[in-house]
Every structure is written in C-alpha cells, then in structure tokens.
Coordinates of N, CA, C and O in Angstrom, one line a residue:
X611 N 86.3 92.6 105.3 CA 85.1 92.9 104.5 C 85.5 93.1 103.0 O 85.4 92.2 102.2
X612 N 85.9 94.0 102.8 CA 86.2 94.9 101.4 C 87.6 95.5 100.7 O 88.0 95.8 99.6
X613 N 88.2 95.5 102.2 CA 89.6 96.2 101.7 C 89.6 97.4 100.8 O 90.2 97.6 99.8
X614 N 88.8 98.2 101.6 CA 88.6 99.9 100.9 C 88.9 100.5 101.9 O 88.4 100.2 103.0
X615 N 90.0 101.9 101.7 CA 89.7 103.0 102.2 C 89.3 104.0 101.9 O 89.4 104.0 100.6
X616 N 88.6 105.2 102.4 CA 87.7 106.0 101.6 C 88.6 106.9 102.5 O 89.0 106.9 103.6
X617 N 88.9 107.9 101.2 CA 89.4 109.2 101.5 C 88.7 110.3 101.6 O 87.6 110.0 101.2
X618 N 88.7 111.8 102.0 CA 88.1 112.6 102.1 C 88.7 113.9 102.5 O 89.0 114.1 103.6
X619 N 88.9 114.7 101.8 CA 89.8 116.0 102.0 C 89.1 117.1 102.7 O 87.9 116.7 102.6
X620 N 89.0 118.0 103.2 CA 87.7 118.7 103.7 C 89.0 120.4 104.5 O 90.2 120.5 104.9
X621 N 87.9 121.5 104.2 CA 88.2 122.6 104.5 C 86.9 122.8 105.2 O 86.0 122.5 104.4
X622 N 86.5 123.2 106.3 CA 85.5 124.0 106.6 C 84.2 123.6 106.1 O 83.5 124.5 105.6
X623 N 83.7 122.2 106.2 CA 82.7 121.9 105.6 C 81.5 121.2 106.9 O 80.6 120.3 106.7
X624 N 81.8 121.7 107.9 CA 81.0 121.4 109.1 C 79.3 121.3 108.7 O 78.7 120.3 109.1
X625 N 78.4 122.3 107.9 CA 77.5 122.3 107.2 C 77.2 120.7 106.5 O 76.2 120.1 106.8
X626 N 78.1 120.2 105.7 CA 77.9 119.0 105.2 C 78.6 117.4 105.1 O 78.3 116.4 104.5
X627 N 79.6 117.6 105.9 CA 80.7 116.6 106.2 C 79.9 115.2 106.8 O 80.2 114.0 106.4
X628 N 78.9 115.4 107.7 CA 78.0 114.7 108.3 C 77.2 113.6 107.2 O 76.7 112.5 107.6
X629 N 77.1 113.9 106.1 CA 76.4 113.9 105.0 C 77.0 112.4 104.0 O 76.6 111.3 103.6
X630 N 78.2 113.2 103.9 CA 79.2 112.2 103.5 C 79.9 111.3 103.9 O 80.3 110.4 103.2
X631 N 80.1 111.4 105.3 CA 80.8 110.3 106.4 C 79.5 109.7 106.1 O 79.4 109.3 104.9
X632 N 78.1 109.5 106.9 CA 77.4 108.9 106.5 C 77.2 107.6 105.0 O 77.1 106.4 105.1
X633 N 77.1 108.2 104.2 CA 77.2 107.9 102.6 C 78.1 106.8 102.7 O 77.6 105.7 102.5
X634 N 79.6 106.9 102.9 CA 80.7 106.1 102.8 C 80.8 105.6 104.4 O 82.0 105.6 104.8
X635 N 80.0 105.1 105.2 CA 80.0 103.8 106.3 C 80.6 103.3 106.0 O 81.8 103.3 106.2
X636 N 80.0 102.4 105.2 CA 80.6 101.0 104.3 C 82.0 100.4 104.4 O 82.5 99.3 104.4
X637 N 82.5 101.5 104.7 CA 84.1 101.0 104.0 C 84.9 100.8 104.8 O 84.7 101.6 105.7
X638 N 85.7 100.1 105.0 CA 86.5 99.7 106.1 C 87.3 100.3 107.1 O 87.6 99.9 108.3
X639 N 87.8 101.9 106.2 CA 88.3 102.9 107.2 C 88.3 104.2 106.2 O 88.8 104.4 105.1
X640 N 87.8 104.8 107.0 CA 88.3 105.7 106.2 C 89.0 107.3 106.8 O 88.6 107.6 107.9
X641 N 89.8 108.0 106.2 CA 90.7 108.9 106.3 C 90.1 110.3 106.0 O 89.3 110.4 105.1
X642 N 90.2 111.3 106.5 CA 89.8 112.8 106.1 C 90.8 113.6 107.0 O 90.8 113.8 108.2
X643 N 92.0 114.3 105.2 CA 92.5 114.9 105.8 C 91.6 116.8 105.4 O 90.9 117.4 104.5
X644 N 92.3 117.3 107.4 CA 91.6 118.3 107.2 C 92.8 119.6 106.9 O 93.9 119.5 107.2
X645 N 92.3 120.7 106.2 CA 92.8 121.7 105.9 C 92.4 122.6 106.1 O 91.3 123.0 105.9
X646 N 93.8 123.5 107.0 CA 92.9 124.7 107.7 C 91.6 124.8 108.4 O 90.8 125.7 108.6
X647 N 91.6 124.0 108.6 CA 89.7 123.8 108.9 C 89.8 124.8 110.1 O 90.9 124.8 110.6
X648 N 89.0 125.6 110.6 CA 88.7 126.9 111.4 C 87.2 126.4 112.4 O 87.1 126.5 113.6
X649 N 86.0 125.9 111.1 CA 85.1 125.6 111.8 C 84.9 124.0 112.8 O 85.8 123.3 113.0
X650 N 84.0 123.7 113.1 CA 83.8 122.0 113.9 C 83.7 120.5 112.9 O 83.1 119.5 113.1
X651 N 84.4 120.9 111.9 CA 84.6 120.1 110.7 C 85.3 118.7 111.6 O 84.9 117.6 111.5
X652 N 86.5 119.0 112.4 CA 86.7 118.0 112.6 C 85.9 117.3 114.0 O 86.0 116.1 114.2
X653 N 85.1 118.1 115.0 CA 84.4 117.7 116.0 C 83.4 115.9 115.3 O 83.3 114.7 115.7
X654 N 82.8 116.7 114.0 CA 82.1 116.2 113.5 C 82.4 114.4 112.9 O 81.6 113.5 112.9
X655 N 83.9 114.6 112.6 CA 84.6 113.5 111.4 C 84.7 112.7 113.1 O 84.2 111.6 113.3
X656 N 85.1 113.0 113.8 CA 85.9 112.6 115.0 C 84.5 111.1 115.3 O 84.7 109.9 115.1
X657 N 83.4 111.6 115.6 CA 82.6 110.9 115.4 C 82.4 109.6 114.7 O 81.9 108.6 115.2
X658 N 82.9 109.7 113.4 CA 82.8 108.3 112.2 C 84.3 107.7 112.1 O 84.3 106.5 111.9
X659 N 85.8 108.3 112.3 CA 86.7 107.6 112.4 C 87.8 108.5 113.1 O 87.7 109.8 113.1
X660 N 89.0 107.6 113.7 CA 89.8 108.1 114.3 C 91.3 108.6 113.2 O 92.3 109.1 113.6
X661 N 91.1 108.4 112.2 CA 91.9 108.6 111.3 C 91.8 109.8 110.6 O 92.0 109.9 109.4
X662 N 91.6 110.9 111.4 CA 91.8 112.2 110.8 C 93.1 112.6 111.2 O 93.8 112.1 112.0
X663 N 93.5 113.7 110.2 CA 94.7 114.4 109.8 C 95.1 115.9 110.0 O 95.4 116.1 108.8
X664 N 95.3 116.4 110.2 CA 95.0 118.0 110.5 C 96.3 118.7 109.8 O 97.5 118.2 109.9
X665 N 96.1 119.6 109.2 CA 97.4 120.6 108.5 C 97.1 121.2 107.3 O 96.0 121.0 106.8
X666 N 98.4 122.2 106.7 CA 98.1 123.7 106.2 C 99.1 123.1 104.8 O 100.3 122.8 104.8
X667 N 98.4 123.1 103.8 CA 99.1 122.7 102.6 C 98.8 123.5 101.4 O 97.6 123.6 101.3
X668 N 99.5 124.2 100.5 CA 99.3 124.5 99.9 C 98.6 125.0 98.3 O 98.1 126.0 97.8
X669 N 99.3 123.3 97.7 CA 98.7 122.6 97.1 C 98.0 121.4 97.0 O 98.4 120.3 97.3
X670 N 96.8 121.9 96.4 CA 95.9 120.7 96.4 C 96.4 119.5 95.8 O 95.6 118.5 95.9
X671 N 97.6 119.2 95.2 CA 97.8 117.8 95.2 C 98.8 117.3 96.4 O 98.9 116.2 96.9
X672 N 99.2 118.2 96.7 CA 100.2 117.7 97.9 C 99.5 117.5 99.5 O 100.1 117.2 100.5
X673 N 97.8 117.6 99.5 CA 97.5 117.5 100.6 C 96.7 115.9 100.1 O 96.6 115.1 101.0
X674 N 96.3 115.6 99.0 CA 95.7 114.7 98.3 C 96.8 113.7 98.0 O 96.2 112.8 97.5
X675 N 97.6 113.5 97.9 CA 98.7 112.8 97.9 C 99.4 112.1 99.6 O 99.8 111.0 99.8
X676 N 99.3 113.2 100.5 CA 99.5 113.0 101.4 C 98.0 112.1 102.5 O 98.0 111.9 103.7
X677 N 97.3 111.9 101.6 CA 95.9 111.7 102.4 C 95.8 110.3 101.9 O 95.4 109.5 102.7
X678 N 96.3 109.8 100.3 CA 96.4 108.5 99.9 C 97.9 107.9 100.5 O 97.9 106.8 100.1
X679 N 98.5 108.0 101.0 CA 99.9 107.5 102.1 C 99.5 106.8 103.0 O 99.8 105.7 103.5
X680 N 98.2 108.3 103.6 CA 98.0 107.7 105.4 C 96.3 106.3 105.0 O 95.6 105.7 105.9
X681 N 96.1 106.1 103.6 CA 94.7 105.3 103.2 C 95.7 104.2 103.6 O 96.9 104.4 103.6
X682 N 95.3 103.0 104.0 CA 96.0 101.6 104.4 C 95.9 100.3 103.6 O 96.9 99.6 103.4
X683 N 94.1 100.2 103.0 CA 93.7 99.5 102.1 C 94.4 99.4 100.9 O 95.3 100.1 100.4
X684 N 93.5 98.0 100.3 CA 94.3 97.9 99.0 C 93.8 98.9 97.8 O 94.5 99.1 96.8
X685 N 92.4 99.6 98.1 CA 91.6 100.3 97.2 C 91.2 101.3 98.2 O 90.7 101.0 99.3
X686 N 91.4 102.9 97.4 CA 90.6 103.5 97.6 C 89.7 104.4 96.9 O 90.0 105.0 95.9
X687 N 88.4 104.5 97.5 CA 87.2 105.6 96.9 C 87.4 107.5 97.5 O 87.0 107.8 98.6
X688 N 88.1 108.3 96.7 CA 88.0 109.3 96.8 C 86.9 110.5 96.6 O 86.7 111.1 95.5
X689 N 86.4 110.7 97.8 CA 85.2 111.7 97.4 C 85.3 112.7 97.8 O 86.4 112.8 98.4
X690 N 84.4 113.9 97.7 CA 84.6 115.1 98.7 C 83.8 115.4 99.6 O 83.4 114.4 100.1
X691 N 83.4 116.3 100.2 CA 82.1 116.7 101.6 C 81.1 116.7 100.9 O 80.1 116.2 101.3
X692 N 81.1 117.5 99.5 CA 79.7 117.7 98.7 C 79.3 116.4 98.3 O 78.1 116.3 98.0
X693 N 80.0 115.3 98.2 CA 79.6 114.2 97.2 C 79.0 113.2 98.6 O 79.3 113.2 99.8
X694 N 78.2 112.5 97.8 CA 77.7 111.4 98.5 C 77.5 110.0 97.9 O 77.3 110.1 96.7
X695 N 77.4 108.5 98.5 CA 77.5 107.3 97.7 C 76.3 106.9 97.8 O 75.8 106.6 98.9
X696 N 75.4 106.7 96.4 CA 74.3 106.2 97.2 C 74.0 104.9 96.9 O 74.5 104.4 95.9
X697 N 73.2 104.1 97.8 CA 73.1 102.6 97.9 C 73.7 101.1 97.0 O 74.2 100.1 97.3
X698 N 73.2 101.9 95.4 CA 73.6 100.7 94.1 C 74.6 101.2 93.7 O 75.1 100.4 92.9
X699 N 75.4 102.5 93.8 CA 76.6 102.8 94.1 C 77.8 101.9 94.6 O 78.9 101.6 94.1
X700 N 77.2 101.7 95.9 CA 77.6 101.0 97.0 C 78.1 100.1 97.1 O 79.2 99.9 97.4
X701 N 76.9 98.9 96.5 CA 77.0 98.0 96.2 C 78.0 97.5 94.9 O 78.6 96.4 94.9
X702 N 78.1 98.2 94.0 CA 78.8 98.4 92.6 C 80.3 98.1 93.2 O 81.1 97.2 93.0
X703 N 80.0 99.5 94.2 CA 82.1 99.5 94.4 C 82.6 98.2 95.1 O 83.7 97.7 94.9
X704 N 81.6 97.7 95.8 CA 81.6 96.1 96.6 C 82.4 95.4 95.9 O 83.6 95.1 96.2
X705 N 81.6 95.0 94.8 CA 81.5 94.1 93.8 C 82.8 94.3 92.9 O 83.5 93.3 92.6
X706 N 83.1 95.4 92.6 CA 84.4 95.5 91.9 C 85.7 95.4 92.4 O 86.6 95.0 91.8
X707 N 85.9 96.0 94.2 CA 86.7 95.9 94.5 C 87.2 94.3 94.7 O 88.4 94.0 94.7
X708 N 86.2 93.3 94.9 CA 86.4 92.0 94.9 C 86.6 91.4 93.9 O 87.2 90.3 94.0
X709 N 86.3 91.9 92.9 CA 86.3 91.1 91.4 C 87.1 91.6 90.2 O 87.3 91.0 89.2
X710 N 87.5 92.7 90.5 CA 88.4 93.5 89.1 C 89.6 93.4 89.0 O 90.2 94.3 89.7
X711 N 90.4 92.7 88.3 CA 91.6 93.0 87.7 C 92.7 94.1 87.7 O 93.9 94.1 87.8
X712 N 91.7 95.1 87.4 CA 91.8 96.4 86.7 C 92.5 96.9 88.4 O 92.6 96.4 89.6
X713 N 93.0 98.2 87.8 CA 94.1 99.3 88.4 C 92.9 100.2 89.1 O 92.8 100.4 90.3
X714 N 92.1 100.6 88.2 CA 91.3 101.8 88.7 C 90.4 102.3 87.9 O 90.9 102.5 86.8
X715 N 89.2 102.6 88.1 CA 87.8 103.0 87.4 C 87.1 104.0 87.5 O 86.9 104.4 88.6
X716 N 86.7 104.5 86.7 CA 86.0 106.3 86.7 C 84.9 105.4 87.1 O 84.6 104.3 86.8
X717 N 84.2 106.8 88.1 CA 83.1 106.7 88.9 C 81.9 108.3 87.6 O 82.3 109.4 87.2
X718 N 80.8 107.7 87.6 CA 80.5 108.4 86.9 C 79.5 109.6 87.6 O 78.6 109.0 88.1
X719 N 79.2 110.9 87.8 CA 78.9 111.8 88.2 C 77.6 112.4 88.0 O 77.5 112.7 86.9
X720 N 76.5 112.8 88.7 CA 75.1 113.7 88.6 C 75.6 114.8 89.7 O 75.8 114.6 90.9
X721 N 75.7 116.1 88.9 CA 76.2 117.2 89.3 C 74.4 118.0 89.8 O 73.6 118.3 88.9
X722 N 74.3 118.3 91.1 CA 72.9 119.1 91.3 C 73.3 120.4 91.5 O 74.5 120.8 91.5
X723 N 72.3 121.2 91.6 CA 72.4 122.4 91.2 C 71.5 122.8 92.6 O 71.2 123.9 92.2
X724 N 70.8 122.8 93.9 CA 70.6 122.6 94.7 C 69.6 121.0 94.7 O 70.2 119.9 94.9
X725 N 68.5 121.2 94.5 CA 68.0 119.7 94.7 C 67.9 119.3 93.2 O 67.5 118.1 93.1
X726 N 68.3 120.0 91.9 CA 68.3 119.7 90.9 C 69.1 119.3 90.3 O 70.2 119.9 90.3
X727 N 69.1 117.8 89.2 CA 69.8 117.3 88.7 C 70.5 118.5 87.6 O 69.7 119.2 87.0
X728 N 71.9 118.6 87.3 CA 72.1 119.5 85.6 C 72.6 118.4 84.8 O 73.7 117.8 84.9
X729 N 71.5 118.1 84.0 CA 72.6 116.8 83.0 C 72.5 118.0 81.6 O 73.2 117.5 80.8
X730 N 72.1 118.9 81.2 CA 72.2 119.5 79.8 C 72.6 120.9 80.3 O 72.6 121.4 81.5
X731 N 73.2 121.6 79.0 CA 73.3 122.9 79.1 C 74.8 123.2 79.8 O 75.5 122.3 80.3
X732 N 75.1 124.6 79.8 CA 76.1 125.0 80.4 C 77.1 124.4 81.8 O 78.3 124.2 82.1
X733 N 75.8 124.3 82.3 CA 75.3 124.1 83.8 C 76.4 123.2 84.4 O 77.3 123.3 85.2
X734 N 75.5 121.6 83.2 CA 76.3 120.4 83.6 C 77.6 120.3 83.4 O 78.1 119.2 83.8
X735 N 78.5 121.7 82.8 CA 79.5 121.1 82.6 C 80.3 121.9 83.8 O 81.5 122.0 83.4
X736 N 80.3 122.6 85.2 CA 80.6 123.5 86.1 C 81.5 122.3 87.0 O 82.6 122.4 87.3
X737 N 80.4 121.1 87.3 CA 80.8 120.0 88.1 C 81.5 119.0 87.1 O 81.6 119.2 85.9
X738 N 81.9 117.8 87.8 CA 82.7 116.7 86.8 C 81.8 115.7 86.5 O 81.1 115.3 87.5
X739 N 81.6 115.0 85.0 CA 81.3 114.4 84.4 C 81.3 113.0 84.7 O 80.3 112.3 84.7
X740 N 82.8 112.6 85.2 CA 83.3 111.1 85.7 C 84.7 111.7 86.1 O 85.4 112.6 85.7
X741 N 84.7 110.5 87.3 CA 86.3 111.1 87.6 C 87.2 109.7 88.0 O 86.5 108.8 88.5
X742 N 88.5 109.4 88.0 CA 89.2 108.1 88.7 C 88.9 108.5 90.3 O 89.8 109.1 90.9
X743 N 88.1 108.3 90.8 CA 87.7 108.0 92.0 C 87.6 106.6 92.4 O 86.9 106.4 93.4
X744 N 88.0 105.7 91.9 CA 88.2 104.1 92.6 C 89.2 103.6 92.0 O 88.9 103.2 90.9
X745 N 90.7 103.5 92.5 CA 91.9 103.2 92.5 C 92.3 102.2 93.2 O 91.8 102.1 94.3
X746 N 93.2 101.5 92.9 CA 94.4 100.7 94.1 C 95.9 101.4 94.8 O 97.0 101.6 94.3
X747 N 95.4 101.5 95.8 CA 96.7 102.4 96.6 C 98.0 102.3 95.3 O 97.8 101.2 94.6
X748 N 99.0 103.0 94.9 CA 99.7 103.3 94.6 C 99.7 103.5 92.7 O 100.7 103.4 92.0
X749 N 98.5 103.8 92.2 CA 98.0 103.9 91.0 C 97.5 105.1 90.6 O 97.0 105.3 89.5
X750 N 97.7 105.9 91.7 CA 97.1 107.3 91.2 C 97.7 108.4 92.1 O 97.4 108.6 93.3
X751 N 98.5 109.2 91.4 CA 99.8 110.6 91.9 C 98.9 111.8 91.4 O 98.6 112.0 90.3
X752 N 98.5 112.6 92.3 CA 98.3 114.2 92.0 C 99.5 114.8 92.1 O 100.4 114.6 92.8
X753 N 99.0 115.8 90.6 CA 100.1 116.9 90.1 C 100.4 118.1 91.6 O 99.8 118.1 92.6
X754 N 101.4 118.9 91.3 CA 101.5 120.5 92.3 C 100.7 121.4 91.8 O 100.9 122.4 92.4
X755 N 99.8 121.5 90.6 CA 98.9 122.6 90.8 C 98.3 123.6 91.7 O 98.7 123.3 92.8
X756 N 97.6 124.4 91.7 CA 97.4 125.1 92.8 C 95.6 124.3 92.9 O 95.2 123.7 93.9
X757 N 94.9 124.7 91.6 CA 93.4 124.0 91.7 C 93.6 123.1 90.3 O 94.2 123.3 89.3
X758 N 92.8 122.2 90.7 CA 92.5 121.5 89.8 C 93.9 120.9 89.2 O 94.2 121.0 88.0
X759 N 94.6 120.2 90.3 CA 95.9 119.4 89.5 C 95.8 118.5 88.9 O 95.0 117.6 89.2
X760 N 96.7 118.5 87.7 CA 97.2 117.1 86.8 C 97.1 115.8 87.6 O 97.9 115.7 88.5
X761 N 96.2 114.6 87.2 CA 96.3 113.2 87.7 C 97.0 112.2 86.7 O 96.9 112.1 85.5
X762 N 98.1 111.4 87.7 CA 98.9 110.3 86.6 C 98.4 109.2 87.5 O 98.5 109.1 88.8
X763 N 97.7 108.2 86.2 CA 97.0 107.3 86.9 C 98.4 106.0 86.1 O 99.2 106.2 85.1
X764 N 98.4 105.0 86.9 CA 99.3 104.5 86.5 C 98.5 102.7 86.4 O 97.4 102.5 86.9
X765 N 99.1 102.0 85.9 CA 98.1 100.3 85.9 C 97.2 100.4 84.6 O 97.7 100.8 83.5
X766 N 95.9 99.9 84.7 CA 95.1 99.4 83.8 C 93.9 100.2 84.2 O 93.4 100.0 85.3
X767 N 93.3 101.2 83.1 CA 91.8 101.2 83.3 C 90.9 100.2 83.7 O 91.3 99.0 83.5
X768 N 89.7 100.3 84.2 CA 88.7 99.0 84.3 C 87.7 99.8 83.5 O 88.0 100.8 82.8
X769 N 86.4 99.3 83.7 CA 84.8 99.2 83.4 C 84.8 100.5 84.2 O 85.6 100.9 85.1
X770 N 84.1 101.1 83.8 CA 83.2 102.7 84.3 C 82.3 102.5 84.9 O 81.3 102.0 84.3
X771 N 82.1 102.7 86.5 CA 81.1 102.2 87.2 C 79.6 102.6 86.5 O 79.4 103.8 86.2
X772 N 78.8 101.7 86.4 CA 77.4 102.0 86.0 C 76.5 103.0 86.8 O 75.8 103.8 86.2
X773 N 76.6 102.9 88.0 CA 75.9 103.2 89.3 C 76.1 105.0 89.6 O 77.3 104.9 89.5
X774 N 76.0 106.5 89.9 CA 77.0 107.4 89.7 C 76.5 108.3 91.1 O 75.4 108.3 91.7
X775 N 77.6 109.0 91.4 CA 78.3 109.4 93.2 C 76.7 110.5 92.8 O 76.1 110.4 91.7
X776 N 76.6 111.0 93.5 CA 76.0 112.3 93.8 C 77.0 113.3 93.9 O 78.1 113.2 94.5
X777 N 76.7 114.3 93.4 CA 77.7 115.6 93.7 C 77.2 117.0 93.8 O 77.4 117.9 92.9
X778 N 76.3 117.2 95.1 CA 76.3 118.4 95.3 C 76.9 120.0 95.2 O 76.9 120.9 96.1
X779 N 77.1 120.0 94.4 CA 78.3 121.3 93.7 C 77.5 122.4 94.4 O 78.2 122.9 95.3
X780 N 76.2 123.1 94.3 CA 76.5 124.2 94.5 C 74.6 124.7 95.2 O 73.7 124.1 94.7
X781 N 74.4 125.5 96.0 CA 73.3 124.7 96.4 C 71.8 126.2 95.9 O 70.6 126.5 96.3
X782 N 72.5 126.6 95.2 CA 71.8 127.7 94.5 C 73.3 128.5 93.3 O 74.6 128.6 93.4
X783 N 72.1 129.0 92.1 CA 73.2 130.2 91.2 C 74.3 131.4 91.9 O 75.4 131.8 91.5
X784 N 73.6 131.6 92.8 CA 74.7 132.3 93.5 C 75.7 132.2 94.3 O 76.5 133.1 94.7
X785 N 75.8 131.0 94.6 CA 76.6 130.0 94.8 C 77.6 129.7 94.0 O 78.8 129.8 94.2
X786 N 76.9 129.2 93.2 CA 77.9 128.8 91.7 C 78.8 129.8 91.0 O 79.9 129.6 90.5
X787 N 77.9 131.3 91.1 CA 79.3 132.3 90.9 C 80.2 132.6 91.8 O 81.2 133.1 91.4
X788 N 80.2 132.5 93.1 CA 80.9 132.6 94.0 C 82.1 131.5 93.9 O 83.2 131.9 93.9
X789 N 81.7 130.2 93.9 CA 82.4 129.5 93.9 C 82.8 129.5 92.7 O 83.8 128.7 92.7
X790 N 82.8 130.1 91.1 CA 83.4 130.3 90.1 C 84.5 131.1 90.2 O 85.6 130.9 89.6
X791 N 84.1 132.2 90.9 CA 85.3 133.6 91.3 C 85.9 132.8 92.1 O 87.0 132.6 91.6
X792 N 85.9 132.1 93.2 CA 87.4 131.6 94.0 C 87.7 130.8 93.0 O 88.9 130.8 93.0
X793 N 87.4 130.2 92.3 CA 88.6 129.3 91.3 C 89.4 130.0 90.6 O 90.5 129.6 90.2
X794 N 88.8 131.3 90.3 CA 89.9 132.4 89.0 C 90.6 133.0 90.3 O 91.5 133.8 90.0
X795 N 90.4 133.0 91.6 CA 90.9 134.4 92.4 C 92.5 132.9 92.6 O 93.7 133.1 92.2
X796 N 92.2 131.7 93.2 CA 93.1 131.2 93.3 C 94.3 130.3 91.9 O 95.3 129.5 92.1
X797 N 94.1 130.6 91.0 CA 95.0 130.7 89.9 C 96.5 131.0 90.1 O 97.3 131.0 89.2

C-alpha cells in the first residue's frame, strides 16, 4: 500500500489507546512500544497489531529510539495515545509518503484543552505547535534526556503537512496542572 509504519509509545493509557489505534488503521503496521504499563493498555493494542513491545526504560529517548528499530517501513508517523489522525490528515500523509523526496516533515498540531480547540493565549503554548512526526526510518535519533529529549533529524526537510494531527493534551485545567507538576517532578 504505503510503506508506513506508525509508532506509538504508551504508559497506562487504557482510557484512550483505543482512540488512536483506530485513527492510524491506515498504515501498514504499526508498532506500540509499551512502558511499564500496569493497566489493560496492552489487552487493548493486542487487538489492532501483533507488534507490541513490552519493557522498563528510563529514558524517553531510549524507549523511542528503540520503538523506531523494531518500525520495518520505509516511513514512519509518530504519534502518541492522546493524538489522533483525522481523515485529510490521512490522506495528506498518503500522498507524501508516495511522492516526496524529502527526509521528513513536521506535522502541524491543534492542541484541545478538553473538547476545545487552544490556538491563542498561554494555553496554546502547553502542547506542541508542529512536530517531525513523518520521517524515513533512519533520519530521526532521540536525545537521553529524561523528558522532552533533544531530536537530530538528519536528510532534507520537506513541505509542512497542511492537514494537522489532533492532540488531546489534557481533558480539563486540572489536568493540565497535574500534568505540569509531573514534568517539573521528573526533571
């Protein structure tokens, strides 16, 4: 078809994993490695492919690095449990993986806030803007950070997808501080 694999990293995301496997059908295989997972996170993935991963990593680039190894394809789409692809998305990544030149392309982002879009204000800037989420296997190395590691993208930028992921960040304010404090607690 397409020659994509879609990656997917996941801790305990049984609540919305469902959501996202869904979203990314499409693609020819796709991979989710799981971390620590405790809850039926993987009962759930087991369902959409047999390509899950199971184990205790430290760093978030070292389990995200290890998850683009076991991708097979010539291209992959990296998303998370909160994110989803929707339809002219879809089609977009189609289209490019067949036709682009290019090394790898920022995917551009609508960060909600529960069912609400945040494009102004403080708000919009909590989630990511755009990110290299559509790469060719061996073009994109995560740093050893602990959160939020350094990316060395290697090859040729492309075109910035038009079309942009959904990204469920946080599904109320109280939420969003919670998940603020684990990012300063894990530093």
């Amino acid at each position: 078809m397409s020659d994509l694999s879609v990656l997917i990293i996941i801790k305990d995301e049984e609540k919305q994993i469902e959501r996202c496997l869904q979203s990314v059908s499409f693609a020819d295989e796709i991979v989710v490695i799981l971390d620590k997972c405790k809850d039926d996170s993987k009962k759930i993935v087991k369902k959409f492919t047999k390509n899950h991963f199971s184990g205790n990593w430290k760093l978030e680039g070292e389990r995200r690095n290890y998850g683009i190894k076991k991708c097979t394809k010539k291209w992959i789409l990296e998303v998370d449990a909160d994110e989803r692809v929707p339809d002219e998305l879809k089609t977009e990544i189609i289209n490019i993986i067949n036709s682009s030149k290019s090394d790898w392309h920022k995917i551009r982002v609508n960060n909600f806030l529960g069912k609400d879009i945040i494009n102004f204000g403080w708000g919009a800037y909590f989630g990511k803007s755009a990110y290299a989420g559509l790469f060719k296997k061996g073009m994109k190395i995560w740093g050893n950070e602990r959160v939020h590691p350094k990316i060395v993208l290697l090859g040729s930028e492309g075109n910035t997808l038009r079309n942009r992921l959904n990204h469920f960040y946080c599904k109320n304010i109280e939420d969003l501080f919670i998940k603020l404090d684990s990012y300063s607690s894990e530093r």
